[in-house]
Protein backbone atom coordinates (compact mmCIF):
# COMPACT_ATOMS: atom_id res chain seq x y z
CA UNK A 1 0.00 0.00 0.00
CA UNK A 2 1.35 3.40 -0.95
CA UNK A 3 0.25 6.43 1.09
CA UNK A 4 1.03 9.88 -0.25
CA UNK A 5 1.18 12.95 1.94
CA UNK A 6 1.84 16.67 1.88
CA UNK A 7 4.29 17.56 4.68
CA UNK A 8 1.80 19.48 6.81
CA UNK A 9 1.70 18.46 10.47
CA UNK A 10 -1.75 16.86 10.37
CA UNK A 11 -0.92 15.09 7.10
CA UNK A 12 2.30 13.64 8.51
CA UNK A 13 0.56 12.56 11.73
CA UNK A 14 -2.42 10.91 10.05
CA UNK A 15 -0.25 9.25 7.39
CA UNK A 16 2.08 7.62 9.87
CA UNK A 17 -0.81 6.65 12.15
CA UNK A 18 -2.40 4.78 9.24
CA UNK A 19 0.97 3.31 8.25
CA UNK A 20 1.36 1.87 11.77
CA UNK A 21 -2.21 0.52 11.87
CA UNK A 22 -1.89 -1.15 8.46
CA UNK A 23 1.52 -2.64 9.24
CA UNK A 24 0.14 -4.11 12.47
CA UNK A 25 -2.43 -5.84 10.30
CA UNK A 26 0.24 -7.33 8.04
CA UNK A 27 0.33 -4.87 5.13
CA UNK A 28 3.54 -3.65 3.55
CA UNK A 29 3.20 0.15 3.56
CA UNK A 30 5.27 2.73 1.72
CA UNK A 31 4.90 6.47 2.38
CA UNK A 32 5.78 9.14 -0.16
CA UNK A 33 6.00 12.90 0.40
CA UNK A 34 4.66 15.22 -2.32
CA UNK A 35 3.55 18.75 -3.07
CA UNK A 36 -0.21 18.91 -3.68
CA UNK A 37 -0.12 18.83 -7.49
CA UNK A 38 2.12 15.78 -7.83
CA UNK A 39 0.15 14.03 -5.08
CA UNK A 40 -3.14 14.40 -6.93
CA UNK A 41 -1.48 13.35 -10.20
CA UNK A 42 -0.08 10.24 -8.48
CA UNK A 43 -3.41 9.38 -6.90
CA UNK A 44 -5.27 9.74 -10.19
CA UNK A 45 -2.60 7.72 -12.01
CA UNK A 46 -2.67 4.90 -9.47
CA UNK A 47 0.94 5.15 -8.27
CA UNK A 48 -0.31 6.22 -4.81
CA UNK A 49 -3.21 4.34 -3.22
CA UNK A 50 -4.54 7.01 -0.85
CA UNK A 51 -3.87 10.10 1.20
CA UNK A 52 -5.45 11.40 4.39
CA UNK A 53 -5.24 15.17 4.18
CA UNK A 54 -6.95 16.96 1.29
CA UNK A 55 -8.13 20.47 1.95
CA UNK A 56 -11.51 20.40 0.27
CA UNK A 57 -13.68 22.00 -0.84
CA UNK A 58 -11.57 25.17 -1.23
CA UNK A 59 -7.77 24.85 -1.03
CA UNK A 60 -7.46 21.80 -3.31
CA UNK A 61 -10.58 22.56 -5.39
CA UNK A 62 -8.68 22.89 -8.67
CA UNK A 63 -6.98 19.51 -8.20
CA UNK A 64 -10.32 17.88 -7.39
CA UNK A 65 -11.87 19.51 -10.46
CA UNK A 66 -9.08 18.12 -12.64
CA UNK A 67 -8.65 14.65 -11.09
CA UNK A 68 -11.86 14.00 -9.11
CA UNK A 69 -13.35 11.70 -11.73
CA UNK A 70 -10.46 9.30 -11.05
CA UNK A 71 -10.64 9.58 -7.24
CA UNK A 72 -13.02 8.55 -4.49
CA UNK A 73 -13.82 10.92 -1.62
CA UNK A 74 -14.29 8.84 1.53
CA UNK A 75 -15.35 11.83 3.62
CA UNK A 76 -13.70 13.92 6.27
CA UNK A 77 -12.38 12.95 9.67
CA UNK A 78 -13.06 16.34 11.26
CA UNK A 79 -15.45 19.23 10.70
CA UNK A 80 -15.17 22.17 8.32
CA UNK A 81 -12.21 24.52 8.66
CA UNK A 82 -10.99 27.61 6.90
CA UNK A 83 -7.83 29.47 6.06
CA UNK A 84 -7.96 32.99 7.38
CA UNK A 85 -6.27 35.72 9.34
CA UNK A 86 -6.57 35.12 13.08
CA UNK A 87 -5.36 37.39 15.88
CA UNK A 88 -5.69 37.24 19.66
CA UNK A 89 -8.87 38.78 21.10
CA UNK A 90 -6.92 41.55 22.87
CA UNK A 91 -6.05 43.06 19.46
CA UNK A 92 -9.25 45.10 19.22
CA UNK A 93 -8.23 47.33 16.30
CA UNK A 94 -7.03 44.61 13.91
CA UNK A 95 -9.70 43.84 11.30
CA UNK A 96 -7.63 43.43 8.12
CA UNK A 97 -4.15 42.70 6.82
CA UNK A 98 -3.65 46.45 6.37
CA UNK A 99 -4.29 46.96 10.13
CA UNK A 100 -1.28 44.77 10.99
CA UNK A 101 1.26 47.32 9.74
CA UNK A 102 3.23 48.81 12.61
CA UNK A 103 1.74 46.41 15.18
CA UNK A 104 4.63 43.91 15.50
CA UNK A 105 5.59 45.09 19.00
CA UNK A 106 2.14 44.10 20.32
Coordinates of N, CA and C in Angstrom, one line a residue, residues 20-87:
X20 N 1.2 2.8 10.6 CA 1.4 1.9 11.8 C 0.2 0.9 11.9
X21 N -1.0 1.4 11.8 CA -2.2 0.5 11.9 C -2.2 -0.6 10.8
X22 N -1.9 -0.2 9.6 CA -1.9 -1.1 8.5 C -0.8 -2.2 8.6
X23 N 0.4 -1.7 9.0 CA 1.5 -2.6 9.2 C 1.2 -3.6 10.4
X24 N 0.5 -3.2 11.4 CA 0.1 -4.1 12.5 C -0.8 -5.2 12.0
X25 N -1.5 -4.9 10.9 CA -2.4 -5.8 10.3 C -1.8 -6.6 9.1
X26 N -0.5 -6.5 9.0 CA 0.2 -7.3 8.0 C 0.5 -6.7 6.7
X27 N 0.1 -5.5 6.4 CA 0.3 -4.9 5.1 C 1.7 -4.3 5.0
X28 N 2.3 -4.3 3.8 CA 3.5 -3.7 3.5 C 3.2 -2.2 3.1
X29 N 3.6 -1.2 3.8 CA 3.2 0.1 3.6 C 4.4 1.0 3.2
X30 N 4.3 1.8 2.1 CA 5.3 2.7 1.7 C 4.6 4.1 1.8
X31 N 5.4 5.1 2.3 CA 4.9 6.5 2.4 C 5.7 7.3 1.4
X32 N 5.1 8.3 0.8 CA 5.8 9.1 -0.2 C 5.3 10.6 0.1
X33 N 6.3 11.5 0.2 CA 6.0 12.9 0.4 C 5.9 13.6 -0.9
X34 N 4.9 14.5 -1.1 CA 4.7 15.2 -2.3 C 4.2 16.7 -2.0
X35 N 4.3 17.5 -3.0 CA 3.6 18.7 -3.1 C 2.2 18.4 -3.5
X36 N 1.2 19.2 -3.4 CA -0.2 18.9 -3.7 C -0.4 18.5 -5.1
X37 N 0.1 19.2 -6.1 CA -0.1 18.8 -7.5 C 0.4 17.4 -7.8
X38 N 1.6 17.1 -7.5 CA 2.1 15.8 -7.8 C 1.4 14.7 -7.0
X39 N 0.9 15.0 -5.9 CA 0.1 14.0 -5.1 C -1.1 13.7 -5.8
X40 N -1.9 14.7 -6.2 CA -3.1 14.4 -6.9 C -2.9 13.7 -8.3
X41 N -1.8 14.0 -9.0 CA -1.5 13.4 -10.2 C -1.2 11.9 -9.9
X42 N -0.4 11.6 -8.8 CA -0.1 10.2 -8.5 C -1.3 9.4 -8.0
X43 N -2.2 10.1 -7.3 CA -3.4 9.4 -6.9 C -4.2 9.0 -8.1
X44 N -4.5 10.0 -9.0 CA -5.3 9.7 -10.2 C -4.6 8.7 -11.1
X45 N -3.3 8.7 -11.2 CA -2.6 7.7 -12.0 C -2.4 6.4 -11.4
X46 N -2.8 6.2 -10.1 CA -2.7 4.9 -9.5 C -1.3 4.5 -8.9
X47 N -0.4 5.5 -8.9 CA 0.9 5.1 -8.3 C 0.9 5.4 -6.8
X48 N -0.1 6.1 -6.3 CA -0.3 6.2 -4.8 C -1.7 5.7 -4.6
X49 N -1.9 4.9 -3.5 CA -3.2 4.3 -3.2 C -4.2 5.3 -2.5
X50 N -3.7 6.1 -1.5 CA -4.5 7.0 -0.9 C -3.7 8.0 -0.1
X51 N -4.4 9.1 0.3 CA -3.9 10.1 1.2 C -4.9 10.5 2.2
X52 N -4.5 11.1 3.3 CA -5.4 11.4 4.4 C -5.7 12.9 4.6
X53 N -5.2 13.8 3.8 CA -5.2 15.2 4.2 C -5.5 16.1 3.0
X54 N -6.6 16.0 2.3 CA -6.9 17.0 1.3 C -7.7 18.1 2.0
X55 N -7.4 19.3 1.4 CA -8.1 20.5 2.0 C -9.2 20.9 1.0
X56 N -10.3 20.2 1.1 CA -11.5 20.4 0.3 C -12.6 21.0 1.1
X57 N -13.4 21.8 0.6 CA -13.7 22.0 -0.8 C -12.9 23.2 -1.5
X58 N -12.1 23.9 -0.7 CA -11.6 25.2 -1.2 C -10.1 25.0 -1.7
X59 N -9.2 24.8 -0.8 CA -7.8 24.8 -1.0 C -7.3 23.9 -2.2
X60 N -7.8 22.7 -2.2 CA -7.5 21.8 -3.3 C -8.6 21.7 -4.4
X61 N -9.4 22.6 -4.5 CA -10.6 22.6 -5.4 C -10.2 22.3 -6.8
X62 N -9.1 23.0 -7.3 CA -8.7 22.9 -8.7 C -8.2 21.5 -9.0
X63 N -7.5 20.9 -8.0 CA -7.0 19.5 -8.2 C -8.2 18.5 -8.3
X64 N -9.2 18.8 -7.4 CA -10.3 17.9 -7.4 C -11.1 18.0 -8.7
X65 N -11.2 19.3 -9.2 CA -11.9 19.5 -10.5 C -11.2 18.8 -11.6
X66 N -9.9 18.8 -11.6 CA -9.1 18.1 -12.6 C -9.1 16.6 -12.5
X67 N -8.9 16.1 -11.3 CA -8.7 14.6 -11.1 C -9.8 13.9 -10.4
X68 N -10.8 14.6 -9.9 CA -11.9 14.0 -9.1 C -12.6 12.8 -9.7
X69 N -12.7 12.8 -11.1 CA -13.4 11.7 -11.7 C -12.6 10.4 -11.5
X70 N -11.3 10.5 -11.2 CA -10.5 9.3 -11.0 C -10.2 9.0 -9.6
X71 N -10.9 9.7 -8.7 CA -10.6 9.6 -7.2 C -11.9 9.3 -6.5
X72 N -11.8 8.8 -5.3 CA -13.0 8.6 -4.5 C -12.8 9.3 -3.2
X73 N -13.8 10.2 -2.9 CA -13.8 10.9 -1.6 C -14.5 10.1 -0.6
X74 N -13.8 9.7 0.5 CA -14.3 8.8 1.5 C -14.8 9.7 2.7
X75 N -14.8 11.0 2.6 CA -15.4 11.8 3.6 C -14.3 12.4 4.5
X76 N -14.7 13.2 5.4 CA -13.7 13.9 6.3 C -13.6 13.3 7.6
X77 N -12.5 13.5 8.3 CA -12.4 13.0 9.7 C -12.4 14.0 10.7
X78 N -12.7 15.3 10.3 CA -13.1 16.3 11.3 C -13.9 17.4 10.5
X79 N -14.5 18.3 11.3 CA -15.5 19.2 10.7 C -14.8 20.3 9.8
X80 N -15.6 21.1 9.2 CA -15.2 22.2 8.3 C -14.2 23.1 9.0
X81 N -13.2 23.6 8.2 CA -12.2 24.5 8.7 C -12.1 25.6 7.6
X82 N -11.2 26.6 7.9 CA -11.0 27.6 6.9 C -9.6 28.1 7.1
X83 N -9.1 28.8 6.0 CA -7.8 29.5 6.1 C -8.1 31.0 6.2
X84 N -7.6 31.6 7.2 CA -8.0 33.0 7.4 C -7.0 33.6 8.3
X85 N -7.0 34.9 8.4 CA -6.3 35.7 9.3 C -6.9 35.5 10.7
X86 N -6.1 35.2 11.7 CA -6.6 35.1 13.1 C -5.6 35.9 14.0
X87 N -6.2 36.6 14.9 CA -5.4 37.4 15.9 C -6.0 37.2 17.3

